[in-house]
Amino acid sequence: MDSNTNYSEDLKVIKKVMEESSRFLSLSGLSGLFAGLIAFAGAAVAYFVILKNKILLTEKYFTGLTIKELRILKTELIADLALVLILAIGVSLYFSYRKSLRKGLKMWTPVSKRLLINMLIPLVTGGIFIIILYIQNQWQLIIPAMLLFYGLALVNAGKFTYSEVFYLGLIEILTGLLCAIFPVYGLLFWCFGFGILHIAYGLTMYRKYEG
Amino acid sequence: MRVEISGLTKLFENRVRLGIMSVLIVNDSYDFNSLKATLGVTDGNLASHLKALEENSLIRVNKQFIGRKPNTSYSITETGAQLFRTHLKALEDIIKSQ
């Protein structure tokens, strides 16, 4: 009997070590939840404050503006976007750090390095591509590009963390493609892709692994 | 190195060695310090178990320099992977047959 409990303990150790050394498990569901809320806040600021209740990206709206007004509008939108990005990355790191402390896991491991590299390749590519779109005044494609490249980054990341991230990535890609077909509703797709999906994902993950 | 009829390898009875093999079966290579952190063991303890696995050709040592710092990483050999999979299968079979 004694050796049998040893065998099952051995199996447990093997599974635990295999998982912990090949997957980044510090990713917290709370990161997703708060990233989603921040995305909503950013969209609300864009819609109510910057665009003053106008739907983004219609040709008519932009042609009605003077060059100066357009420049101010662009700057405000970019500032809003940058703030959302910084806050979202900040909370993700914060909650992951907290989870790693609580679970006694290391944040900086060979697998987290691999995760980062695999995420950064699509993300940086997407970032540069979006800057190009911006310079060329292809505004309509900016939100679809964000969703698409973010989705691709998550699909890549899914191999090195919870497999749910992979499926979240697939849905983000689908959202990005739909958004490219109906770019006039960019802000709504943004709210769905970065807001609702993140909140739903965050709550699911929190309940499943941290509840 | 002793492999029992059941498929269990004597060398893997130790938890640290079992841990090392578990890490290396799912990672192409893993460095000493990360192994130490993952398994939560001391330098000396880890080094002696790595040595034992290396002497039996179950793992391979890759020494290289990152800048000026020496960096030692380990990877599993074909024999090591085979024996470990057999060991794992044997453990599962024993548990299932209960």
PDB file of C-alpha atoms in Angstrom:
ATOM      1  CA  MET A   1       0.000   0.000   0.000  1.00  0.00           C
ATOM      2  CA  ASP A   2       2.813   2.310   0.929  1.00  0.00           C
ATOM      3  CA  SER A   3       4.548   1.971  -2.418  1.00  0.00           C
ATOM      4  CA  ASN A   4       1.236   2.469  -4.218  1.00  0.00           C
ATOM      5  CA  THR A   5       0.714   5.876  -2.633  1.00  0.00           C
ATOM      6  CA  ASN A   6       4.304   6.622  -3.632  1.00  0.00           C
ATOM      7  CA  TYR A   7       3.537   5.762  -7.252  1.00  0.00           C
ATOM      8  CA  SER A   8       0.531   8.037  -7.386  1.00  0.00           C
ATOM      9  CA  GLU A   9       2.555  10.782  -5.669  1.00  0.00           C
ATOM     10  CA  ASP A  10       5.250  10.301  -8.337  1.00  0.00           C
ATOM     11  CA  LEU A  11       2.657  10.722 -11.071  1.00  0.00           C
ATOM     12  CA  LYS A  12       1.375  13.882  -9.447  1.00  0.00           C
ATOM     13  CA  VAL A  13       4.895  15.320  -9.231  1.00  0.00           C
ATOM     14  CA  ILE A  14       5.566  14.476 -12.900  1.00  0.00           C
ATOM     15  CA  LYS A  15       2.353  16.135 -14.094  1.00  0.00           C
ATOM     16  CA  LYS A  16       2.862  19.209 -11.933  1.00  0.00           C
ATOM     17  CA  VAL A  17       6.483  19.725 -12.991  1.00  0.00           C
ATOM     18  CA  MET A  18       5.712  19.102 -16.667  1.00  0.00           C
ATOM     19  CA  GLU A  19       2.938  21.672 -16.604  1.00  0.00           C
ATOM     20  CA  GLU A  20       4.734  24.294 -14.537  1.00  0.00           C
ATOM     21  CA  SER A  21       7.895  24.102 -16.624  1.00  0.00           C
ATOM     22  CA  SER A  22       6.193  24.270 -20.009  1.00  0.00           C
ATOM     23  CA  ARG A  23       3.287  26.623 -19.387  1.00  0.00           C
ATOM     24  CA  PHE A  24       3.101  30.076 -17.880  1.00  0.00           C
ATOM     25  CA  LEU A  25       0.476  29.653 -15.192  1.00  0.00           C
ATOM     26  CA  SER A  26       0.773  33.023 -13.470  1.00  0.00           C
ATOM     27  CA  LEU A  27      -1.599  34.645 -15.934  1.00  0.00           C
ATOM     28  CA  SER A  28      -4.499  35.810 -13.789  1.00  0.00           C
ATOM     29  CA  GLY A  29      -8.157  35.930 -14.769  1.00  0.00           C
ATOM     30  CA  LEU A  30      -8.336  39.313 -13.054  1.00  0.00           C
ATOM     31  CA  SER A  31      -5.930  40.691 -15.688  1.00  0.00           C
ATOM     32  CA  GLY A  32      -8.495  39.885 -18.376  1.00  0.00           C
ATOM     33  CA  LEU A  33     -11.362  41.314 -16.347  1.00  0.00           C
ATOM     34  CA  PHE A  34      -9.658  44.653 -15.704  1.00  0.00           C
ATOM     35  CA  ALA A  35      -8.215  44.903 -19.220  1.00  0.00           C
ATOM     36  CA  GLY A  36     -11.802  44.545 -20.465  1.00  0.00           C
ATOM     37  CA  LEU A  37     -13.084  47.267 -18.152  1.00  0.00           C
ATOM     38  CA  ILE A  38     -10.258  49.587 -19.218  1.00  0.00           C
ATOM     39  CA  ALA A  39     -11.089  48.918 -22.892  1.00  0.00           C
ATOM     40  CA  PHE A  40     -14.692  49.940 -22.196  1.00  0.00           C
ATOM     41  CA  ALA A  41     -13.575  53.077 -20.381  1.00  0.00           C
ATOM     42  CA  GLY A  42     -11.294  53.980 -23.303  1.00  0.00           C
ATOM     43  CA  ALA A  43     -14.148  53.471 -25.775  1.00  0.00           C
ATOM     44  CA  ALA A  44     -16.474  55.572 -23.625  1.00  0.00           C
ATOM     45  CA  VAL A  45     -13.941  58.422 -23.520  1.00  0.00           C
ATOM     46  CA  ALA A  46     -13.509  58.188 -27.301  1.00  0.00           C
ATOM     47  CA  TYR A  47     -17.240  58.167 -27.955  1.00  0.00           C
ATOM     48  CA  PHE A  48     -18.586  60.688 -25.426  1.00  0.00           C
ATOM     49  CA  VAL A  49     -15.657  63.060 -24.943  1.00  0.00           C
ATOM     50  CA  ILE A  50     -13.528  63.049 -28.095  1.00  0.00           C
ATOM     51  CA  LEU A  51     -16.028  62.234 -30.839  1.00  0.00           C
ATOM     52  CA  LYS A  52     -18.965  63.837 -29.017  1.00  0.00           C
ATOM     53  CA  ASN A  53     -21.462  61.027 -29.604  1.00  0.00           C
ATOM     54  CA  LYS A  54     -20.610  60.542 -33.268  1.00  0.00           C
ATOM     55  CA  ILE A  55     -19.886  57.087 -34.560  1.00  0.00           C
ATOM     56  CA  LEU A  56     -16.249  56.818 -35.482  1.00  0.00           C
ATOM     57  CA  LEU A  57     -14.845  56.469 -38.964  1.00  0.00           C
ATOM     58  CA  THR A  58     -17.625  57.677 -41.254  1.00  0.00           C
ATOM     59  CA  GLU A  59     -16.360  59.660 -44.209  1.00  0.00           C
ATOM     60  CA  LYS A  60     -18.981  62.365 -43.691  1.00  0.00           C
ATOM     61  CA  TYR A  61     -17.862  63.092 -40.176  1.00  0.00           C
ATOM     62  CA  PHE A  62     -14.235  63.619 -41.124  1.00  0.00           C
ATOM     63  CA  THR A  63     -14.854  65.721 -44.212  1.00  0.00           C
ATOM     64  CA  GLY A  64     -16.919  68.101 -42.089  1.00  0.00           C
ATOM     65  CA  LEU A  65     -13.904  68.989 -39.967  1.00  0.00           C
ATOM     66  CA  THR A  66     -11.242  71.629 -40.520  1.00  0.00           C
ATOM     67  CA  ILE A  67      -7.615  70.505 -40.744  1.00  0.00           C
ATOM     68  CA  LYS A  68      -6.933  71.872 -37.280  1.00  0.00           C
ATOM     69  CA  GLU A  69      -9.935  70.124 -35.770  1.00  0.00           C
ATOM     70  CA  LEU A  70      -8.917  66.903 -37.427  1.00  0.00           C
ATOM     71  CA  ARG A  71      -5.396  67.169 -36.031  1.00  0.00           C
ATOM     72  CA  ILE A  72      -6.688  67.726 -32.501  1.00  0.00           C
ATOM     73  CA  LEU A  73      -9.093  64.820 -32.900  1.00  0.00           C
ATOM     74  CA  LYS A  74      -6.325  62.490 -34.052  1.00  0.00           C
ATOM     75  CA  THR A  75      -4.046  63.496 -31.190  1.00  0.00           C
ATOM     76  CA  GLU A  76      -6.796  62.976 -28.619  1.00  0.00           C
ATOM     77  CA  LEU A  77      -7.690  59.563 -30.005  1.00  0.00           C
ATOM     78  CA  ILE A  78      -4.063  58.461 -29.980  1.00  0.00           C
ATOM     79  CA  ALA A  79      -3.597  59.719 -26.404  1.00  0.00           C
ATOM     80  CA  ASP A  80      -6.722  57.802 -25.357  1.00  0.00           C
ATOM     81  CA  LEU A  81      -5.469  54.670 -27.092  1.00  0.00           C
ATOM     82  CA  ALA A  82      -1.996  54.930 -25.568  1.00  0.00           C
ATOM     83  CA  LEU A  83      -3.487  55.352 -22.099  1.00  0.00           C
ATOM     84  CA  VAL A  84      -5.694  52.276 -22.553  1.00  0.00           C
ATOM     85  CA  LEU A  85      -2.714  50.257 -23.753  1.00  0.00           C
ATOM     86  CA  ILE A  86      -0.439  51.291 -20.877  1.00  0.00           C
ATOM     87  CA  LEU A  87      -3.127  50.728 -18.229  1.00  0.00           C
ATOM     88  CA  ALA A  88      -4.147  47.347 -19.673  1.00  0.00           C
ATOM     89  CA  ILE A  89      -0.559  46.068 -19.816  1.00  0.00           C
ATOM     90  CA  GLY A  90       0.038  47.482 -16.346  1.00  0.00           C
ATOM     91  CA  VAL A  91      -2.891  45.690 -14.701  1.00  0.00           C
ATOM     92  CA  SER A  92      -2.095  42.440 -16.514  1.00  0.00           C
ATOM     93  CA  LEU A  93       1.440  42.479 -15.175  1.00  0.00           C
ATOM     94  CA  TYR A  94       0.272  43.505 -11.703  1.00  0.00           C
ATOM     95  CA  PHE A  95      -2.279  40.706 -11.321  1.00  0.00           C
ATOM     96  CA  SER A  96       0.068  38.128 -12.821  1.00  0.00           C
ATOM     97  CA  TYR A  97       2.769  39.199 -10.411  1.00  0.00           C
ATOM     98  CA  ARG A  98       0.341  38.923  -7.509  1.00  0.00           C
ATOM     99  CA  LYS A  99      -0.771  35.458  -8.593  1.00  0.00           C
ATOM    100  CA  SER A 100       2.807  34.266  -9.010  1.00  0.00           C
ATOM    101  CA  LEU A 101       3.611  35.427  -5.463  1.00  0.00           C
ATOM    102  CA  ARG A 102       0.535  33.733  -4.053  1.00  0.00           C
ATOM    103  CA  LYS A 103       1.170  30.453  -5.854  1.00  0.00           C
ATOM    104  CA  GLY A 104       4.911  30.570  -5.274  1.00  0.00           C
ATOM    105  CA  LEU A 105       5.617  30.533  -8.999  1.00  0.00           C
ATOM    106  CA  LYS A 106       8.436  32.350 -10.743  1.00  0.00           C
ATOM    107  CA  MET A 107       7.470  35.086 -13.236  1.00  0.00           C
ATOM    108  CA  TRP A 108      10.685  35.111 -15.253  1.00  0.00           C
ATOM    109  CA  THR A 109      11.256  31.549 -16.454  1.00  0.00           C
ATOM    110  CA  PRO A 110      12.374  29.982 -19.745  1.00  0.00           C
ATOM    111  CA  VAL A 111       8.716  29.458 -20.616  1.00  0.00           C
ATOM    112  CA  SER A 112       7.663  33.040 -19.864  1.00  0.00           C
ATOM    113  CA  LYS A 113      10.517  34.228 -22.084  1.00  0.00           C
ATOM    114  CA  ARG A 114       9.270  32.003 -24.898  1.00  0.00           C
ATOM    115  CA  LEU A 115       5.724  33.222 -24.302  1.00  0.00           C
ATOM    116  CA  LEU A 116       6.861  36.827 -24.546  1.00  0.00           C
ATOM    117  CA  ILE A 117       8.847  36.329 -27.760  1.00  0.00           C
ATOM    118  CA  ASN A 118       5.985  34.463 -29.401  1.00  0.00           C
ATOM    119  CA  MET A 119       3.523  37.196 -28.440  1.00  0.00           C
ATOM    120  CA  LEU A 120       5.787  40.078 -29.363  1.00  0.00           C
ATOM    121  CA  ILE A 121       6.427  38.993 -32.961  1.00  0.00           C
ATOM    122  CA  PRO A 122       2.784  39.422 -34.079  1.00  0.00           C
ATOM    123  CA  LEU A 123       2.246  42.368 -31.719  1.00  0.00           C
ATOM    124  CA  VAL A 124       5.220  44.409 -32.907  1.00  0.00           C
ATOM    125  CA  THR A 125       4.422  43.555 -36.535  1.00  0.00           C
ATOM    126  CA  GLY A 126       0.859  44.716 -35.906  1.00  0.00           C
ATOM    127  CA  GLY A 127       2.042  47.865 -34.157  1.00  0.00           C
ATOM    128  CA  ILE A 128       4.257  48.868 -37.084  1.00  0.00           C
ATOM    129  CA  PHE A 129       1.501  47.990 -39.544  1.00  0.00           C
ATOM    130  CA  ILE A 130      -0.952  50.205 -37.645  1.00  0.00           C
ATOM    131  CA  ILE A 131       1.502  53.116 -37.697  1.00  0.00           C
ATOM    132  CA  ILE A 132       1.740  52.647 -41.483  1.00  0.00           C
ATOM    133  CA  LEU A 133      -2.069  52.613 -41.747  1.00  0.00           C
ATOM    134  CA  TYR A 134      -2.170  55.798 -39.689  1.00  0.00           C
ATOM    135  CA  ILE A 135       0.409  57.576 -41.851  1.00  0.00           C
ATOM    136  CA  GLN A 136      -1.446  56.530 -44.991  1.00  0.00           C
ATOM    137  CA  ASN A 137      -4.757  57.699 -43.508  1.00  0.00           C
ATOM    138  CA  GLN A 138      -6.292  54.236 -43.646  1.00  0.00           C
ATOM    139  CA  TRP A 139      -8.225  54.884 -40.464  1.00  0.00           C
ATOM    140  CA  GLN A 140     -10.912  52.355 -41.138  1.00  0.00           C
ATOM    141  CA  LEU A 141      -8.487  49.474 -40.925  1.00  0.00           C
ATOM    142  CA  ILE A 142      -6.819  50.423 -37.658  1.00  0.00           C
ATOM    143  CA  ILE A 143      -9.271  48.736 -35.274  1.00  0.00           C
ATOM    144  CA  PRO A 144      -9.584  45.592 -37.445  1.00  0.00           C
ATOM    145  CA  ALA A 145      -5.760  45.406 -37.549  1.00  0.00           C
ATOM    146  CA  MET A 146      -5.555  45.721 -33.757  1.00  0.00           C
ATOM    147  CA  LEU A 147      -8.028  42.890 -33.270  1.00  0.00           C
ATOM    148  CA  LEU A 148      -6.383  40.693 -35.914  1.00  0.00           C
ATOM    149  CA  PHE A 149      -2.791  41.022 -34.728  1.00  0.00           C
ATOM    150  CA  TYR A 150      -3.804  40.752 -31.078  1.00  0.00           C
ATOM    151  CA  GLY A 151      -5.719  37.588 -31.956  1.00  0.00           C
ATOM    152  CA  LEU A 152      -2.696  36.150 -33.756  1.00  0.00           C
ATOM    153  CA  ALA A 153      -0.510  36.981 -30.748  1.00  0.00           C
ATOM    154  CA  LEU A 154      -2.899  35.124 -28.449  1.00  0.00           C
ATOM    155  CA  VAL A 155      -3.055  32.097 -30.740  1.00  0.00           C
ATOM    156  CA  ASN A 156       0.735  31.981 -30.571  1.00  0.00           C
ATOM    157  CA  ALA A 157       0.779  32.534 -26.811  1.00  0.00           C
ATOM    158  CA  GLY A 158      -1.741  29.740 -26.263  1.00  0.00           C
ATOM    159  CA  LYS A 159       1.007  27.147 -26.682  1.00  0.00           C
ATOM    160  CA  PHE A 160       2.827  28.483 -23.642  1.00  0.00           C
ATOM    161  CA  THR A 161       0.032  29.251 -21.212  1.00  0.00           C
ATOM    162  CA  TYR A 162      -3.561  28.175 -20.539  1.00  0.00           C
ATOM    163  CA  SER A 163      -5.037  26.678 -23.725  1.00  0.00           C
ATOM    164  CA  GLU A 164      -8.100  28.926 -23.339  1.00  0.00           C
ATOM    165  CA  VAL A 165      -5.888  31.799 -24.539  1.00  0.00           C
ATOM    166  CA  PHE A 166      -5.653  30.047 -27.921  1.00  0.00           C
ATOM    167  CA  TYR A 167      -9.447  30.041 -28.314  1.00  0.00           C
ATOM    168  CA  LEU A 168      -9.714  33.647 -27.158  1.00  0.00           C
ATOM    169  CA  GLY A 169      -7.223  34.442 -29.937  1.00  0.00           C
ATOM    170  CA  LEU A 170      -9.364  32.680 -32.548  1.00  0.00           C
ATOM    171  CA  ILE A 171     -12.433  34.690 -31.535  1.00  0.00           C
ATOM    172  CA  GLU A 172     -10.413  37.932 -31.633  1.00  0.00           C
ATOM    173  CA  ILE A 173      -9.297  37.098 -35.187  1.00  0.00           C
ATOM    174  CA  LEU A 174     -12.897  36.438 -36.227  1.00  0.00           C
ATOM    175  CA  THR A 175     -13.971  39.731 -34.627  1.00  0.00           C
ATOM    176  CA  GLY A 176     -11.159  41.524 -36.476  1.00  0.00           C
ATOM    177  CA  LEU A 177     -12.231  40.080 -39.824  1.00  0.00           C
ATOM    178  CA  LEU A 178     -15.870  41.045 -39.259  1.00  0.00           C
ATOM    179  CA  CYS A 179     -14.736  44.502 -38.210  1.00  0.00           C
ATOM    180  CA  ALA A 180     -12.784  44.833 -41.466  1.00  0.00           C
ATOM    181  CA  ILE A 181     -15.993  44.089 -43.367  1.00  0.00           C
ATOM    182  CA  PHE A 182     -18.033  46.615 -41.331  1.00  0.00           C
ATOM    183  CA  PRO A 183     -15.414  49.221 -40.360  1.00  0.00           C
ATOM    184  CA  VAL A 184     -18.037  51.902 -39.659  1.00  0.00           C
ATOM    185  CA  TYR A 185     -18.893  50.033 -36.464  1.00  0.00           C
ATOM    186  CA  GLY A 186     -15.238  49.887 -35.412  1.00  0.00           C
ATOM    187  CA  LEU A 187     -15.903  51.231 -31.939  1.00  0.00           C
ATOM    188  CA  LEU A 188     -18.555  48.588 -31.299  1.00  0.00           C
ATOM    189  CA  PHE A 189     -16.254  45.804 -32.485  1.00  0.00           C
ATOM    190  CA  TRP A 190     -13.569  47.268 -30.242  1.00  0.00           C
ATOM    191  CA  CYS A 191     -15.962  47.083 -27.272  1.00  0.00           C
ATOM    192  CA  PHE A 192     -16.789  43.490 -28.101  1.00  0.00           C
ATOM    193  CA  GLY A 193     -13.239  42.309 -28.871  1.00  0.00           C
ATOM    194  CA  PHE A 194     -11.304  44.106 -26.173  1.00  0.00           C
ATOM    195  CA  GLY A 195     -14.119  44.677 -23.673  1.00  0.00           C
ATOM    196  CA  ILE A 196     -16.703  41.916 -23.559  1.00  0.00           C
ATOM    197  CA  LEU A 197     -14.397  39.085 -24.638  1.00  0.00           C
ATOM    198  CA  HIS A 198     -11.746  40.031 -22.065  1.00  0.00           C
ATOM    199  CA  ILE A 199     -14.292  40.305 -19.265  1.00  0.00           C
ATOM    200  CA  ALA A 200     -15.933  36.989 -20.180  1.00  0.00           C
ATOM    201  CA  TYR A 201     -12.527  35.311 -20.483  1.00  0.00           C
ATOM    202  CA  GLY A 202     -11.279  36.842 -17.218  1.00  0.00           C
ATOM    203  CA  LEU A 203     -14.310  35.745 -15.215  1.00  0.00           C
ATOM    204  CA  THR A 204     -14.224  32.232 -16.685  1.00  0.00           C
ATOM    205  CA  MET A 205     -10.529  31.814 -15.917  1.00  0.00           C
ATOM    206  CA  TYR A 206     -10.824  33.273 -12.440  1.00  0.00           C
ATOM    207  CA  ARG A 207     -13.644  30.906 -11.537  1.00  0.00           C
ATOM    208  CA  LYS A 208     -11.921  27.898 -13.093  1.00  0.00           C
ATOM    209  CA  TYR A 209      -8.397  28.299 -11.729  1.00  0.00           C
ATOM    210  CA  GLU A 210      -8.476  30.838  -8.920  1.00  0.00           C
ATOM    211  CA  GLY A 211     -11.955  30.684  -7.377  1.00  0.00           C
TER     212      GLY A 211
ATOM    213  CA  MET B   1      21.290   1.280 -14.698  1.00  0.00           C
ATOM    214  CA  ARG B   2      18.443  -0.978 -13.670  1.00  0.00           C
ATOM    215  CA  VAL B   3      15.146  -1.165 -15.486  1.00  0.00           C
ATOM    216  CA  GLU B   4      12.601  -3.461 -13.873  1.00  0.00           C
ATOM    217  CA  ILE B   5      10.317  -5.835 -15.774  1.00  0.00           C
ATOM    218  CA  SER B   6       7.384  -3.551 -14.974  1.00  0.00           C
ATOM    219  CA  GLY B   7       9.135  -0.820 -16.953  1.00  0.00           C
ATOM    220  CA  LEU B   8      10.131   1.235 -13.934  1.00  0.00           C
ATOM    221  CA  THR B   9      13.640   2.667 -13.899  1.00  0.00           C
ATOM    222  CA  LYS B  10      15.380   2.513 -10.544  1.00  0.00           C
ATOM    223  CA  LEU B  11      17.112   5.838 -11.165  1.00  0.00           C
ATOM    224  CA  PHE B  12      13.768   7.648 -11.402  1.00  0.00           C
ATOM    225  CA  GLU B  13      12.661   6.614  -7.932  1.00  0.00           C
ATOM    226  CA  ASN B  14      14.266   9.752  -6.563  1.00  0.00           C
ATOM    227  CA  ARG B  15      11.949  12.766  -6.670  1.00  0.00           C
ATOM    228  CA  VAL B  16      14.610  15.244  -7.786  1.00  0.00           C
ATOM    229  CA  ARG B  17      15.716  13.028 -10.672  1.00  0.00           C
ATOM    230  CA  LEU B  18      12.070  12.419 -11.553  1.00  0.00           C
ATOM    231  CA  GLY B  19      11.536  16.192 -11.540  1.00  0.00           C
ATOM    232  CA  ILE B  20      14.548  16.842 -13.786  1.00  0.00           C
ATOM    233  CA  MET B  21      13.302  14.279 -16.312  1.00  0.00           C
ATOM    234  CA  SER B  22       9.768  15.748 -16.201  1.00  0.00           C
ATOM    235  CA  VAL B  23      11.114  19.196 -17.033  1.00  0.00           C
ATOM    236  CA  LEU B  24      13.380  17.978 -19.823  1.00  0.00           C
ATOM    237  CA  ILE B  25      10.753  15.787 -21.506  1.00  0.00           C
ATOM    238  CA  VAL B  26       8.618  18.868 -22.273  1.00  0.00           C
ATOM    239  CA  ASN B  27      11.400  21.424 -22.863  1.00  0.00           C
ATOM    240  CA  ASP B  28      14.086  21.291 -25.562  1.00  0.00           C
ATOM    241  CA  SER B  29      16.597  22.574 -23.073  1.00  0.00           C
ATOM    242  CA  TYR B  30      16.570  24.059 -19.573  1.00  0.00           C
ATOM    243  CA  ASP B  31      19.314  25.920 -17.744  1.00  0.00           C
ATOM    244  CA  PHE B  32      20.686  25.061 -14.311  1.00  0.00           C
ATOM    245  CA  ASN B  33      19.253  28.039 -12.435  1.00  0.00           C
ATOM    246  CA  SER B  34      15.781  27.639 -13.882  1.00  0.00           C
ATOM    247  CA  LEU B  35      15.842  23.946 -13.007  1.00  0.00           C
ATOM    248  CA  LYS B  36      16.853  24.866  -9.485  1.00  0.00           C
ATOM    249  CA  ALA B  37      13.981  27.351  -9.199  1.00  0.00           C
ATOM    250  CA  THR B  38      11.402  25.008 -10.732  1.00  0.00           C
ATOM    251  CA  LEU B  39      12.302  22.070  -8.513  1.00  0.00           C
ATOM    252  CA  GLY B  40      13.119  24.078  -5.401  1.00  0.00           C
ATOM    253  CA  VAL B  41      16.373  22.288  -4.555  1.00  0.00           C
ATOM    254  CA  THR B  42      19.867  23.386  -3.543  1.00  0.00           C
ATOM    255  CA  ASP B  43      22.819  23.757  -5.936  1.00  0.00           C
ATOM    256  CA  GLY B  44      24.729  20.765  -4.617  1.00  0.00           C
ATOM    257  CA  ASN B  45      21.711  18.507  -4.497  1.00  0.00           C
ATOM    258  CA  LEU B  46      20.687  19.353  -8.054  1.00  0.00           C
ATOM    259  CA  ALA B  47      24.241  19.034  -9.381  1.00  0.00           C
ATOM    260  CA  SER B  48      24.715  15.536  -7.967  1.00  0.00           C
ATOM    261  CA  HIS B  49      21.439  14.277  -9.427  1.00  0.00           C
ATOM    262  CA  LEU B  50      22.213  15.848 -12.801  1.00  0.00           C
ATOM    263  CA  LYS B  51      25.586  14.137 -12.711  1.00  0.00           C
ATOM    264  CA  ALA B  52      23.981  10.750 -12.076  1.00  0.00           C
ATOM    265  CA  LEU B  53      21.588  11.206 -15.010  1.00  0.00           C
ATOM    266  CA  GLU B  54      24.389  12.423 -17.250  1.00  0.00           C
ATOM    267  CA  GLU B  55      26.647   9.468 -16.416  1.00  0.00           C
ATOM    268  CA  ASN B  56      23.853   7.141 -17.489  1.00  0.00           C
ATOM    269  CA  SER B  57      23.468   9.086 -20.781  1.00  0.00           C
ATOM    270  CA  LEU B  58      19.900  10.031 -19.962  1.00  0.00           C
ATOM    271  CA  ILE B  59      20.582  13.733 -20.284  1.00  0.00           C
ATOM    272  CA  ARG B  60      23.061  15.861 -22.225  1.00  0.00           C
ATOM    273  CA  VAL B  61      24.967  18.869 -20.916  1.00  0.00           C
ATOM    274  CA  ASN B  62      25.431  21.950 -23.097  1.00  0.00           C
ATOM    275  CA  LYS B  63      27.951  24.458 -21.822  1.00  0.00           C
ATOM    276  CA  GLN B  64      28.058  27.862 -23.465  1.00  0.00           C
ATOM    277  CA  PHE B  65      28.775  31.477 -22.719  1.00  0.00           C
ATOM    278  CA  ILE B  66      26.138  34.195 -22.669  1.00  0.00           C
ATOM    279  CA  GLY B  67      28.333  37.272 -22.891  1.00  0.00           C
ATOM    280  CA  ARG B  68      31.008  36.462 -20.342  1.00  0.00           C
ATOM    281  CA  LYS B  69      28.856  34.370 -18.071  1.00  0.00           C
ATOM    282  CA  PRO B  70      29.032  30.623 -18.387  1.00  0.00           C
ATOM    283  CA  ASN B  71      25.627  29.085 -18.878  1.00  0.00           C
ATOM    284  CA  THR B  72      24.956  25.386 -18.439  1.00  0.00           C
ATOM    285  CA  SER B  73      21.828  23.921 -19.876  1.00  0.00           C
ATOM    286  CA  TYR B  74      20.541  20.386 -20.092  1.00  0.00           C
ATOM    287  CA  SER B  75      18.506  18.412 -22.562  1.00  0.00           C
ATOM    288  CA  ILE B  76      17.133  14.902 -22.646  1.00  0.00           C
ATOM    289  CA  THR B  77      18.740  12.179 -24.777  1.00  0.00           C
ATOM    290  CA  GLU B  78      16.830   9.717 -26.955  1.00  0.00           C
ATOM    291  CA  THR B  79      17.523   6.948 -24.401  1.00  0.00           C
ATOM    292  CA  GLY B  80      16.436   9.197 -21.564  1.00  0.00           C
ATOM    293  CA  ALA B  81      13.183  10.125 -23.275  1.00  0.00           C
ATOM    294  CA  GLN B  82      12.428   6.487 -24.054  1.00  0.00           C
ATOM    295  CA  LEU B  83      13.119   5.256 -20.525  1.00  0.00           C
ATOM    296  CA  PHE B  84      11.157   8.100 -19.000  1.00  0.00           C
ATOM    297  CA  ARG B  85       8.113   7.438 -21.179  1.00  0.00           C
ATOM    298  CA  THR B  86       8.262   3.754 -20.296  1.00  0.00           C
ATOM    299  CA  HIS B  87       8.568   4.678 -16.618  1.00  0.00           C
ATOM    300  CA  LEU B  88       5.576   7.015 -16.851  1.00  0.00           C
ATOM    301  CA  LYS B  89       3.507   4.391 -18.650  1.00  0.00           C
ATOM    302  CA  ALA B  90       4.444   1.801 -16.005  1.00  0.00           C
ATOM    303  CA  LEU B  91       3.388   4.144 -13.191  1.00  0.00           C
ATOM    304  CA  GLU B  92       0.056   4.765 -14.888  1.00  0.00           C
ATOM    305  CA  ASP B  93      -0.494   1.051 -15.435  1.00  0.00           C
ATOM    306  CA  ILE B  94       0.205   0.292 -11.791  1.00  0.00           C
ATOM    307  CA  ILE B  95      -2.277   2.929 -10.642  1.00  0.00           C
ATOM    308  CA  LYS B  96      -4.906   1.752 -13.133  1.00  0.00           C
ATOM    309  CA  SER B  97      -4.576  -1.884 -12.106  1.00  0.00           C
ATOM    310  CA  GLN B  98      -5.518  -1.031  -8.495  1.00  0.00           C
TER     311      GLN B  98
END
